């Protein structure tokens, strides 16, 4: 039907082009043709009704097409608005999560396997170690007044507390939190929020086991957590400042003696040359201070002064005071 209706389109287009007045002029030409060459107006028929019926049919077709196009436009606009609203909500949710410090990252299989290797040493230890780190012995020769009362670092250079255990390297902190429940815990059962300098860990519907301020900033985007042994939460986060040891996990925790930290040689070998040299220098200076001996910088100054005095024997340094 469509092809049959359009078979005169080319002729009518040609005619329309000859009528600068548009449709009214074209209709006037057709009406004049019917008047001159037919009895359309005088043949006894109701030509007005005939015209209205024909034009109503075409008008209804045009309205139906226009209505369908309108619905399509409205549906497309609705989909566009829904997409904009969804994107806006996602952005607001991401921003809210970032502002509230709720950075939770699920591990991939590859990351989980790597993390599993790192915690093998934990599984070799007793399943439940409820002991806590002990204070330094005041009778030790190398304990000065400032260190008295501080806790001795555990084997991982961190601290064993009543509710959790944490260890550290210069770059990372590892935290293990027992949940003390008799059922297999799933991720939906726990609450873990790692902020730039805040931490919340616990079970949903219960008081948090950990809820406080970290002693230093961590990289939220590199923080991960997993459920271990079905009733423990293990967290790993990377330090922002990777040139200093933490003396506690939370600001409210008792401090450990960072002077007693003794990083494994294998950990030092993992560092690049410049960083390793700096760390070794820090460790050397720390040991020198503990023994009341000059640090590497002080030794260097003394060597420069000694060399200068040897080069200038004519000068009298007996009354000089050197700091």
PDB file of C-alpha atoms in Angstrom:
ATOM      1  CA  UNK A   1       0.000   0.000   0.000  1.00  0.00           C
ATOM      2  CA  UNK A   2       2.836   2.350   0.809  1.00  0.00           C
ATOM      3  CA  UNK A   3       4.474   1.888  -2.578  1.00  0.00           C
ATOM      4  CA  UNK A   4       1.098   2.341  -4.356  1.00  0.00           C
ATOM      5  CA  UNK A   5       0.409   5.524  -2.432  1.00  0.00           C
ATOM      6  CA  UNK A   6       3.800   6.940  -3.330  1.00  0.00           C
ATOM      7  CA  UNK A   7       3.784   6.188  -7.050  1.00  0.00           C
ATOM      8  CA  UNK A   8       2.764   9.809  -7.877  1.00  0.00           C
ATOM      9  CA  UNK A   9       5.178  11.433  -5.420  1.00  0.00           C
ATOM     10  CA  UNK A  10       7.654  12.500  -8.087  1.00  0.00           C
ATOM     11  CA  UNK A  11       4.896  14.148 -10.148  1.00  0.00           C
ATOM     12  CA  UNK A  12       3.403  15.895  -7.144  1.00  0.00           C
ATOM     13  CA  UNK A  13       6.851  17.064  -5.965  1.00  0.00           C
ATOM     14  CA  UNK A  14       7.417  18.578  -9.380  1.00  0.00           C
ATOM     15  CA  UNK A  15       4.085  20.331  -9.185  1.00  0.00           C
ATOM     16  CA  UNK A  16       4.722  21.556  -5.643  1.00  0.00           C
ATOM     17  CA  UNK A  17       8.002  23.114  -6.758  1.00  0.00           C
ATOM     18  CA  UNK A  18       6.038  25.242  -9.193  1.00  0.00           C
ATOM     19  CA  UNK A  19       3.884  26.709  -6.418  1.00  0.00           C
ATOM     20  CA  UNK A  20       5.828  29.280  -4.394  1.00  0.00           C
ATOM     21  CA  UNK A  21       2.750  29.766  -2.171  1.00  0.00           C
ATOM     22  CA  UNK A  22       3.080  26.237  -0.839  1.00  0.00           C
ATOM     23  CA  UNK A  23       0.208  23.836  -0.090  1.00  0.00           C
ATOM     24  CA  UNK A  24      -2.613  26.402  -0.457  1.00  0.00           C
ATOM     25  CA  UNK A  25      -1.464  27.210  -4.013  1.00  0.00           C
ATOM     26  CA  UNK A  26      -1.122  23.501  -4.854  1.00  0.00           C
ATOM     27  CA  UNK A  27      -4.638  22.743  -3.556  1.00  0.00           C
ATOM     28  CA  UNK A  28      -6.004  25.738  -5.471  1.00  0.00           C
ATOM     29  CA  UNK A  29      -4.489  24.370  -8.701  1.00  0.00           C
ATOM     30  CA  UNK A  30      -6.023  20.918  -8.093  1.00  0.00           C
ATOM     31  CA  UNK A  31      -9.422  22.442  -7.283  1.00  0.00           C
ATOM     32  CA  UNK A  32      -9.258  24.561 -10.468  1.00  0.00           C
ATOM     33  CA  UNK A  33      -8.380  21.424 -12.485  1.00  0.00           C
ATOM     34  CA  UNK A  34     -11.395  19.565 -11.045  1.00  0.00           C
ATOM     35  CA  UNK A  35     -13.621  22.535 -11.803  1.00  0.00           C
ATOM     36  CA  UNK A  36     -12.475  22.930 -15.422  1.00  0.00           C
ATOM     37  CA  UNK A  37     -12.125  19.321 -16.450  1.00  0.00           C
ATOM     38  CA  UNK A  38     -14.683  17.434 -14.287  1.00  0.00           C
ATOM     39  CA  UNK A  39     -18.140  17.785 -12.741  1.00  0.00           C
ATOM     40  CA  UNK A  40     -16.662  17.326  -9.249  1.00  0.00           C
ATOM     41  CA  UNK A  41     -18.416  20.408  -7.858  1.00  0.00           C
ATOM     42  CA  UNK A  42     -21.646  20.234  -9.982  1.00  0.00           C
ATOM     43  CA  UNK A  43     -22.195  16.512 -10.327  1.00  0.00           C
ATOM     44  CA  UNK A  44     -24.659  16.334  -7.490  1.00  0.00           C
ATOM     45  CA  UNK A  45     -22.352  14.770  -4.970  1.00  0.00           C
ATOM     46  CA  UNK A  46     -21.442  16.218  -1.581  1.00  0.00           C
ATOM     47  CA  UNK A  47     -17.944  17.311  -2.518  1.00  0.00           C
ATOM     48  CA  UNK A  48     -17.289  18.966   0.876  1.00  0.00           C
ATOM     49  CA  UNK A  49     -17.993  15.737   2.789  1.00  0.00           C
ATOM     50  CA  UNK A  50     -15.871  13.792   0.317  1.00  0.00           C
ATOM     51  CA  UNK A  51     -12.941  16.149   0.844  1.00  0.00           C
ATOM     52  CA  UNK A  52     -13.276  16.050   4.628  1.00  0.00           C
ATOM     53  CA  UNK A  53     -13.467  12.236   4.700  1.00  0.00           C
ATOM     54  CA  UNK A  54     -10.366  11.893   2.518  1.00  0.00           C
ATOM     55  CA  UNK A  55      -8.386  14.478   4.452  1.00  0.00           C
ATOM     56  CA  UNK A  56      -9.494  13.060   7.826  1.00  0.00           C
ATOM     57  CA  UNK A  57      -8.087   9.654   6.862  1.00  0.00           C
ATOM     58  CA  UNK A  58      -4.742  11.174   5.944  1.00  0.00           C
ATOM     59  CA  UNK A  59      -4.888  13.482   8.941  1.00  0.00           C
ATOM     60  CA  UNK A  60      -5.431  10.532  11.305  1.00  0.00           C
ATOM     61  CA  UNK A  61      -2.472   8.727   9.726  1.00  0.00           C
ATOM     62  CA  UNK A  62      -0.293  11.791  10.197  1.00  0.00           C
ATOM     63  CA  UNK A  63      -1.407  12.203  13.826  1.00  0.00           C
ATOM     64  CA  UNK A  64      -0.727   8.515  14.558  1.00  0.00           C
ATOM     65  CA  UNK A  65       2.790   8.770  13.134  1.00  0.00           C
ATOM     66  CA  UNK A  66       3.436  12.008  15.021  1.00  0.00           C
ATOM     67  CA  UNK A  67       2.155  10.448  18.269  1.00  0.00           C
ATOM     68  CA  UNK A  68       4.420   7.409  17.835  1.00  0.00           C
ATOM     69  CA  UNK A  69       7.435   9.626  17.196  1.00  0.00           C
ATOM     70  CA  UNK A  70       6.556  11.659  20.286  1.00  0.00           C
ATOM     71  CA  UNK A  71       6.407   8.509  22.438  1.00  0.00           C
ATOM     72  CA  UNK A  72       9.768   7.393  21.051  1.00  0.00           C
ATOM     73  CA  UNK A  73      11.301  10.780  21.850  1.00  0.00           C
ATOM     74  CA  UNK A  74       9.855  10.719  25.371  1.00  0.00           C
ATOM     75  CA  UNK A  75      11.130   7.164  25.957  1.00  0.00           C
ATOM     76  CA  UNK A  76      14.590   8.116  24.684  1.00  0.00           C
ATOM     77  CA  UNK A  77      14.625  11.189  26.927  1.00  0.00           C
ATOM     78  CA  UNK A  78      13.510   9.107  29.902  1.00  0.00           C
ATOM     79  CA  UNK A  79      16.309   6.620  29.285  1.00  0.00           C
ATOM     80  CA  UNK A  80      18.780   9.488  28.983  1.00  0.00           C
ATOM     81  CA  UNK A  81      17.598  11.069  32.247  1.00  0.00           C
ATOM     82  CA  UNK A  82      17.726   7.689  34.027  1.00  0.00           C
ATOM     83  CA  UNK A  83      21.294   7.161  32.789  1.00  0.00           C
ATOM     84  CA  UNK A  84      22.280  10.643  34.006  1.00  0.00           C
ATOM     85  CA  UNK A  85      20.611  10.045  37.390  1.00  0.00           C
ATOM     86  CA  UNK A  86      22.280   6.630  37.757  1.00  0.00           C
ATOM     87  CA  UNK A  87      25.680   8.074  36.956  1.00  0.00           C
ATOM     88  CA  UNK A  88      25.110  10.937  39.392  1.00  0.00           C
ATOM     89  CA  UNK A  89      24.113   8.519  42.163  1.00  0.00           C
ATOM     90  CA  UNK A  90      27.195   6.383  41.499  1.00  0.00           C
ATOM     91  CA  UNK A  91      29.426   9.456  41.668  1.00  0.00           C
ATOM     92  CA  UNK A  92      27.733  10.652  44.874  1.00  0.00           C
ATOM     93  CA  UNK A  93      28.049   7.177  46.396  1.00  0.00           C
ATOM     94  CA  UNK A  94      31.735   6.990  45.474  1.00  0.00           C
ATOM     95  CA  UNK A  95      32.349  10.463  46.891  1.00  0.00           C
ATOM     96  CA  UNK A  96      30.416   9.650  50.073  1.00  0.00           C
ATOM     97  CA  UNK A  97      32.421   6.457  50.507  1.00  0.00           C
ATOM     98  CA  UNK A  98      35.658   8.343  49.978  1.00  0.00           C
ATOM     99  CA  UNK A  99      34.694  11.095  52.429  1.00  0.00           C
ATOM    100  CA  UNK A 100      33.554   8.622  55.080  1.00  0.00           C
ATOM    101  CA  UNK A 101      36.667   6.539  54.673  1.00  0.00           C
ATOM    102  CA  UNK A 102      34.758   3.419  53.691  1.00  0.00           C
ATOM    103  CA  UNK A 103      37.324   2.057  51.321  1.00  0.00           C
ATOM    104  CA  UNK A 104      36.782  -1.677  50.997  1.00  0.00           C
ATOM    105  CA  UNK A 105      38.563  -3.600  48.308  1.00  0.00           C
ATOM    106  CA  UNK A 106      37.883  -7.222  47.456  1.00  0.00           C
ATOM    107  CA  UNK A 107      40.965  -9.243  46.499  1.00  0.00           C
ATOM    108  CA  UNK A 108      41.327 -10.922  43.139  1.00  0.00           C
ATOM    109  CA  UNK A 109      42.342 -14.577  43.047  1.00  0.00           C
ATOM    110  CA  UNK A 110      45.894 -13.575  42.172  1.00  0.00           C
ATOM    111  CA  UNK A 111      46.101 -11.068  45.035  1.00  0.00           C
ATOM    112  CA  UNK A 112      44.586 -13.562  47.458  1.00  0.00           C
ATOM    113  CA  UNK A 113      47.150 -16.192  46.474  1.00  0.00           C
ATOM    114  CA  UNK A 114      49.980 -13.724  46.996  1.00  0.00           C
ATOM    115  CA  UNK A 115      48.554 -12.686  50.342  1.00  0.00           C
ATOM    116  CA  UNK A 116      48.153 -16.315  51.358  1.00  0.00           C
ATOM    117  CA  UNK A 117      51.870 -16.923  50.895  1.00  0.00           C
ATOM    118  CA  UNK A 118      52.677 -13.956  53.087  1.00  0.00           C
ATOM    119  CA  UNK A 119      50.624 -15.306  55.990  1.00  0.00           C
ATOM    120  CA  UNK A 120      51.927 -18.869  55.927  1.00  0.00           C
ATOM    121  CA  UNK A 121      54.207 -18.026  58.824  1.00  0.00           C
ATOM    122  CA  UNK A 122      51.106 -17.123  60.844  1.00  0.00           C
ATOM    123  CA  UNK A 123      49.676 -20.605  60.365  1.00  0.00           C
ATOM    124  CA  UNK A 124      52.855 -22.182  61.616  1.00  0.00           C
ATOM    125  CA  UNK A 125      52.298 -20.421  64.937  1.00  0.00           C
ATOM    126  CA  UNK A 126      49.716 -21.652  67.492  1.00  0.00           C
ATOM    127  CA  UNK A 127      46.162 -21.281  66.212  1.00  0.00           C
ATOM    128  CA  UNK A 128      45.177 -18.918  68.996  1.00  0.00           C
ATOM    129  CA  UNK A 129      47.792 -16.730  70.630  1.00  0.00           C
ATOM    130  CA  UNK A 130      46.079 -14.669  73.290  1.00  0.00           C
ATOM    131  CA  UNK A 131      49.325 -13.403  74.783  1.00  0.00           C
ATOM    132  CA  UNK A 132      50.093  -9.714  74.641  1.00  0.00           C
ATOM    133  CA  UNK A 133      53.360  -7.889  74.151  1.00  0.00           C
ATOM    134  CA  UNK A 134      55.306  -7.419  77.360  1.00  0.00           C
ATOM    135  CA  UNK A 135      56.827  -4.161  78.679  1.00  0.00           C
ATOM    136  CA  UNK A 136      60.581  -3.690  78.418  1.00  0.00           C
ATOM    137  CA  UNK A 137      62.590  -4.988  81.338  1.00  0.00           C
ATOM    138  CA  UNK A 138      63.756  -1.969  83.343  1.00  0.00           C
ATOM    139  CA  UNK A 139      66.874  -3.896  84.381  1.00  0.00           C
ATOM    140  CA  UNK A 140      68.204  -4.057  80.802  1.00  0.00           C
ATOM    141  CA  UNK A 141      71.315  -1.961  80.298  1.00  0.00           C
ATOM    142  CA  UNK A 142      70.198  -0.444  77.013  1.00  0.00           C
ATOM    143  CA  UNK A 143      66.815   0.829  78.241  1.00  0.00           C
ATOM    144  CA  UNK A 144      66.863   4.571  78.915  1.00  0.00           C
ATOM    145  CA  UNK A 145      64.283   6.641  80.758  1.00  0.00           C
ATOM    146  CA  UNK A 146      62.331   7.500  77.600  1.00  0.00           C
ATOM    147  CA  UNK A 147      61.850   3.841  76.696  1.00  0.00           C
ATOM    148  CA  UNK A 148      60.701   2.636  80.106  1.00  0.00           C
ATOM    149  CA  UNK A 149      57.072   1.509  80.106  1.00  0.00           C
ATOM    150  CA  UNK A 150      56.967   0.887  76.349  1.00  0.00           C
ATOM    151  CA  UNK A 151      56.123  -2.566  75.008  1.00  0.00           C
ATOM    152  CA  UNK A 152      58.617  -4.865  73.355  1.00  0.00           C
ATOM    153  CA  UNK A 153      57.836  -5.350  69.619  1.00  0.00           C
ATOM    154  CA  UNK A 154      56.582  -8.784  68.603  1.00  0.00           C
ATOM    155  CA  UNK A 155      58.389 -10.942  66.043  1.00  0.00           C
ATOM    156  CA  UNK A 156      56.812  -8.907  63.240  1.00  0.00           C
ATOM    157  CA  UNK A 157      57.949  -5.534  64.653  1.00  0.00           C
ATOM    158  CA  UNK A 158      54.406  -4.741  65.724  1.00  0.00           C
ATOM    159  CA  UNK A 159      52.387  -5.516  68.821  1.00  0.00           C
ATOM    160  CA  UNK A 160      50.212  -8.328  70.235  1.00  0.00           C
ATOM    161  CA  UNK A 161      47.236  -6.778  71.995  1.00  0.00           C
ATOM    162  CA  UNK A 162      44.184  -8.307  73.629  1.00  0.00           C
ATOM    163  CA  UNK A 163      41.859  -7.885  70.674  1.00  0.00           C
ATOM    164  CA  UNK A 164      44.223  -7.964  67.692  1.00  0.00           C
ATOM    165  CA  UNK A 165      47.781  -8.441  66.482  1.00  0.00           C
ATOM    166  CA  UNK A 166      49.618  -6.233  64.022  1.00  0.00           C
ATOM    167  CA  UNK A 167      52.996  -6.418  62.322  1.00  0.00           C
ATOM    168  CA  UNK A 168      54.846  -4.054  60.023  1.00  0.00           C
ATOM    169  CA  UNK A 169      57.592  -3.403  57.532  1.00  0.00           C
ATOM    170  CA  UNK A 170      58.691   0.071  56.544  1.00  0.00           C
ATOM    171  CA  UNK A 171      56.183  -0.053  53.690  1.00  0.00           C
ATOM    172  CA  UNK A 172      53.175  -1.969  55.003  1.00  0.00           C
ATOM    173  CA  UNK A 173      51.101  -2.858  58.049  1.00  0.00           C
ATOM    174  CA  UNK A 174      49.371  -6.212  58.477  1.00  0.00           C
ATOM    175  CA  UNK A 175      46.548  -6.558  60.991  1.00  0.00           C
ATOM    176  CA  UNK A 176      44.876  -9.779  62.165  1.00  0.00           C
ATOM    177  CA  UNK A 177      41.615  -9.517  64.122  1.00  0.00           C
ATOM    178  CA  UNK A 178      40.021 -12.651  65.649  1.00  0.00           C
ATOM    179  CA  UNK A 179      36.215 -12.454  65.712  1.00  0.00           C
ATOM    180  CA  UNK A 180      35.748 -15.030  68.491  1.00  0.00           C
ATOM    181  CA  UNK A 181      32.586 -16.591  67.037  1.00  0.00           C
ATOM    182  CA  UNK A 182      31.601 -20.221  66.546  1.00  0.00           C
ATOM    183  CA  UNK A 183      30.274 -19.897  62.992  1.00  0.00           C
ATOM    184  CA  UNK A 184      31.835 -19.413  59.586  1.00  0.00           C
ATOM    185  CA  UNK A 185      31.968 -15.691  58.945  1.00  0.00           C
ATOM    186  CA  UNK A 186      31.203 -14.281  55.498  1.00  0.00           C
ATOM    187  CA  UNK A 187      31.963 -10.855  54.088  1.00  0.00           C
ATOM    188  CA  UNK A 188      28.339  -9.806  54.517  1.00  0.00           C
ATOM    189  CA  UNK A 189      28.648 -10.427  58.272  1.00  0.00           C
ATOM    190  CA  UNK A 190      31.463  -7.948  58.869  1.00  0.00           C
ATOM    191  CA  UNK A 191      32.029  -4.200  58.800  1.00  0.00           C
ATOM    192  CA  UNK A 192      35.405  -2.963  57.556  1.00  0.00           C
ATOM    193  CA  UNK A 193      36.065   0.724  56.943  1.00  0.00           C
ATOM    194  CA  UNK A 194      39.580   1.893  56.131  1.00  0.00           C
ATOM    195  CA  UNK A 195      40.051   5.633  55.939  1.00  0.00           C
ATOM    196  CA  UNK A 196      43.141   7.687  55.301  1.00  0.00           C
ATOM    197  CA  UNK A 197      43.753   7.798  59.046  1.00  0.00           C
ATOM    198  CA  UNK A 198      40.769   5.932  60.525  1.00  0.00           C
ATOM    199  CA  UNK A 199      39.881   2.275  60.955  1.00  0.00           C
ATOM    200  CA  UNK A 200      36.710   0.394  61.913  1.00  0.00           C
ATOM    201  CA  UNK A 201      36.535  -3.409  62.105  1.00  0.00           C
ATOM    202  CA  UNK A 202      33.846  -5.611  63.608  1.00  0.00           C
ATOM    203  CA  UNK A 203      30.714  -7.686  63.142  1.00  0.00           C
ATOM    204  CA  UNK A 204      27.478  -6.153  61.895  1.00  0.00           C
ATOM    205  CA  UNK A 205      25.035  -5.362  64.677  1.00  0.00           C
ATOM    206  CA  UNK A 206      27.739  -5.440  67.365  1.00  0.00           C
ATOM    207  CA  UNK A 207      30.128  -2.972  68.942  1.00  0.00           C
ATOM    208  CA  UNK A 208      33.219  -2.552  66.702  1.00  0.00           C
ATOM    209  CA  UNK A 209      36.319  -4.452  67.787  1.00  0.00           C
ATOM    210  CA  UNK A 210      38.441  -1.618  66.393  1.00  0.00           C
ATOM    211  CA  UNK A 211      37.148   1.919  65.952  1.00  0.00           C
ATOM    212  CA  UNK A 212      39.653   4.743  66.136  1.00  0.00           C
ATOM    213  CA  UNK A 213      42.352   6.877  64.603  1.00  0.00           C
ATOM    214  CA  UNK A 214      45.443   5.303  63.051  1.00  0.00           C
ATOM    215  CA  UNK A 215      48.769   6.625  64.272  1.00  0.00           C
ATOM    216  CA  UNK A 216      49.741   7.587  60.706  1.00  0.00           C
ATOM    217  CA  UNK A 217      48.178   7.878  57.261  1.00  0.00           C
ATOM    218  CA  UNK A 218      47.670   4.912  54.907  1.00  0.00           C
ATOM    219  CA  UNK A 219      46.904   4.646  51.191  1.00  0.00           C
ATOM    220  CA  UNK A 220      43.190   3.863  51.038  1.00  0.00           C
ATOM    221  CA  UNK A 221      43.322   2.708  47.411  1.00  0.00           C
ATOM    222  CA  UNK A 222      45.946   0.073  48.264  1.00  0.00           C
ATOM    223  CA  UNK A 223      44.167  -1.241  51.356  1.00  0.00           C
ATOM    224  CA  UNK A 224      42.674  -4.748  51.241  1.00  0.00           C
ATOM    225  CA  UNK A 225      41.003  -7.180  53.624  1.00  0.00           C
ATOM    226  CA  UNK A 226      40.076 -10.855  53.565  1.00  0.00           C
ATOM    227  CA  UNK A 227      38.451 -13.367  55.884  1.00  0.00           C
ATOM    228  CA  UNK A 228      40.988 -15.961  57.087  1.00  0.00           C
ATOM    229  CA  UNK A 229      40.290 -19.307  58.773  1.00  0.00           C
ATOM    230  CA  UNK A 230      36.553 -18.499  58.600  1.00  0.00           C
ATOM    231  CA  UNK A 231      36.600 -16.402  61.805  1.00  0.00           C
ATOM    232  CA  UNK A 232      39.493 -13.944  61.419  1.00  0.00           C
ATOM    233  CA  UNK A 233      39.790 -10.718  59.449  1.00  0.00           C
ATOM    234  CA  UNK A 234      43.162  -9.894  57.964  1.00  0.00           C
ATOM    235  CA  UNK A 235      43.867  -6.388  56.701  1.00  0.00           C
ATOM    236  CA  UNK A 236      46.841  -5.072  54.779  1.00  0.00           C
ATOM    237  CA  UNK A 237      47.429  -1.390  54.146  1.00  0.00           C
ATOM    238  CA  UNK A 238      50.343   0.536  52.718  1.00  0.00           C
ATOM    239  CA  UNK A 239      51.906   3.383  54.646  1.00  0.00           C
ATOM    240  CA  UNK A 240      52.030   6.885  53.189  1.00  0.00           C
ATOM    241  CA  UNK A 241      55.310   7.599  54.982  1.00  0.00           C
ATOM    242  CA  UNK A 242      57.481   4.588  54.190  1.00  0.00           C
ATOM    243  CA  UNK A 243      60.577   5.825  56.002  1.00  0.00           C
ATOM    244  CA  UNK A 244      59.467   5.431  59.607  1.00  0.00           C
ATOM    245  CA  UNK A 245      58.298   2.710  61.981  1.00  0.00           C
ATOM    246  CA  UNK A 246      54.916   2.899  63.682  1.00  0.00           C
ATOM    247  CA  UNK A 247      55.072   2.784  67.479  1.00  0.00           C
ATOM    248  CA  UNK A 248      51.377   1.819  67.702  1.00  0.00           C
ATOM    249  CA  UNK A 249      48.411   0.973  65.474  1.00  0.00           C
ATOM    250  CA  UNK A 250      45.806   3.317  66.951  1.00  0.00           C
ATOM    251  CA  UNK A 251      46.597   6.553  68.732  1.00  0.00           C
ATOM    252  CA  UNK A 252      44.981   5.080  71.863  1.00  0.00           C
ATOM    253  CA  UNK A 253      47.198   1.952  71.902  1.00  0.00           C
ATOM    254  CA  UNK A 254      50.193   1.601  74.219  1.00  0.00           C
ATOM    255  CA  UNK A 255      53.439   2.411  72.339  1.00  0.00           C
ATOM    256  CA  UNK A 256      56.116  -0.095  71.427  1.00  0.00           C
ATOM    257  CA  UNK A 257      59.841   0.633  71.524  1.00  0.00           C
ATOM    258  CA  UNK A 258      60.867   1.276  67.928  1.00  0.00           C
ATOM    259  CA  UNK A 259      64.481   1.081  69.088  1.00  0.00           C
ATOM    260  CA  UNK A 260      63.947  -2.633  69.610  1.00  0.00           C
ATOM    261  CA  UNK A 261      62.759  -3.180  66.063  1.00  0.00           C
ATOM    262  CA  UNK A 262      65.096  -5.459  64.141  1.00  0.00           C
ATOM    263  CA  UNK A 263      64.009  -5.889  60.500  1.00  0.00           C
ATOM    264  CA  UNK A 264      64.965  -9.126  58.824  1.00  0.00           C
ATOM    265  CA  UNK A 265      67.916  -8.931  56.411  1.00  0.00           C
ATOM    266  CA  UNK A 266      65.696 -10.416  53.716  1.00  0.00           C
ATOM    267  CA  UNK A 267      63.348  -7.448  54.066  1.00  0.00           C
ATOM    268  CA  UNK A 268      66.238  -4.995  53.642  1.00  0.00           C
ATOM    269  CA  UNK A 269      67.313  -6.774  50.479  1.00  0.00           C
ATOM    270  CA  UNK A 270      63.901  -6.061  48.973  1.00  0.00           C
ATOM    271  CA  UNK A 271      64.561  -2.309  49.096  1.00  0.00           C
ATOM    272  CA  UNK A 272      66.182  -0.358  46.299  1.00  0.00           C
ATOM    273  CA  UNK A 273      69.793   0.705  46.768  1.00  0.00           C
ATOM    274  CA  UNK A 274      69.162   4.281  47.876  1.00  0.00           C
ATOM    275  CA  UNK A 275      66.375   3.355  50.306  1.00  0.00           C
ATOM    276  CA  UNK A 276      68.354   0.445  51.737  1.00  0.00           C
ATOM    277  CA  UNK A 277      71.379   2.687  52.365  1.00  0.00           C
ATOM    278  CA  UNK A 278      69.186   5.225  54.128  1.00  0.00           C
ATOM    279  CA  UNK A 279      67.521   2.550  56.294  1.00  0.00           C
ATOM    280  CA  UNK A 280      70.868   0.994  57.210  1.00  0.00           C
ATOM    281  CA  UNK A 281      72.166   4.452  58.163  1.00  0.00           C
ATOM    282  CA  UNK A 282      69.099   5.042  60.356  1.00  0.00           C
ATOM    283  CA  UNK A 283      69.588   1.676  62.067  1.00  0.00           C
ATOM    284  CA  UNK A 284      73.308   2.360  62.605  1.00  0.00           C
ATOM    285  CA  UNK A 285      72.626   5.813  64.071  1.00  0.00           C
ATOM    286  CA  UNK A 286      69.954   4.365  66.341  1.00  0.00           C
ATOM    287  CA  UNK A 287      72.345   1.744  67.719  1.00  0.00           C
ATOM    288  CA  UNK A 288      75.053   4.400  68.186  1.00  0.00           C
ATOM    289  CA  UNK A 289      72.690   6.609  70.183  1.00  0.00           C
ATOM    290  CA  UNK A 290      71.621   3.691  72.368  1.00  0.00           C
ATOM    291  CA  UNK A 291      75.291   3.033  73.209  1.00  0.00           C
ATOM    292  CA  UNK A 292      76.046   6.725  73.790  1.00  0.00           C
ATOM    293  CA  UNK A 293      78.305   6.881  70.714  1.00  0.00           C
ATOM    294  CA  UNK A 294      78.355   9.485  67.909  1.00  0.00           C
ATOM    295  CA  UNK A 295      76.081   9.005  64.914  1.00  0.00           C
ATOM    296  CA  UNK A 296      77.382   8.750  61.364  1.00  0.00           C
ATOM    297  CA  UNK A 297      76.825  12.487  60.796  1.00  0.00           C
ATOM    298  CA  UNK A 298      78.610  13.351  64.029  1.00  0.00           C
ATOM    299  CA  UNK A 299      81.481  11.031  63.116  1.00  0.00           C
ATOM    300  CA  UNK A 300      81.740  12.679  59.727  1.00  0.00           C
ATOM    301  CA  UNK A 301      81.937  16.129  61.350  1.00  0.00           C
ATOM    302  CA  UNK A 302      84.619  14.890  63.736  1.00  0.00           C
ATOM    303  CA  UNK A 303      86.648  13.447  60.887  1.00  0.00           C
ATOM    304  CA  UNK A 304      86.446  16.720  58.934  1.00  0.00           C
ATOM    305  CA  UNK A 305      87.512  18.685  62.032  1.00  0.00           C
ATOM    306  CA  UNK A 306      90.379  16.280  62.747  1.00  0.00           C
ATOM    307  CA  UNK A 307      91.618  16.577  59.178  1.00  0.00           C
ATOM    308  CA  UNK A 308      91.411  20.383  59.348  1.00  0.00           C
ATOM    309  CA  UNK A 309      93.371  20.460  62.626  1.00  0.00           C
ATOM    310  CA  UNK A 310      96.059  18.219  61.114  1.00  0.00           C
ATOM    311  CA  UNK A 311      96.387  20.543  58.122  1.00  0.00           C
ATOM    312  CA  UNK A 312      96.734  23.617  60.369  1.00  0.00           C
ATOM    313  CA  UNK A 313      99.034  22.716  63.288  1.00  0.00           C
ATOM    314  CA  UNK A 314      99.879  26.373  63.780  1.00  0.00           C
ATOM    315  CA  UNK A 315      96.355  27.076  65.065  1.00  0.00           C
ATOM    316  CA  UNK A 316      95.461  26.665  68.740  1.00  0.00           C
ATOM    317  CA  UNK A 317      92.191  24.733  69.223  1.00  0.00           C
ATOM    318  CA  UNK A 318      92.586  24.105  72.956  1.00  0.00           C
ATOM    319  CA  UNK A 319      90.049  26.740  73.957  1.00  0.00           C
ATOM    320  CA  UNK A 320      87.503  25.898  71.232  1.00  0.00           C
ATOM    321  CA  UNK A 321      84.239  24.248  72.143  1.00  0.00           C
ATOM    322  CA  UNK A 322      82.709  21.927  69.568  1.00  0.00           C
ATOM    323  CA  UNK A 323      79.082  20.796  69.673  1.00  0.00           C
TER     324      UNK A 323
END
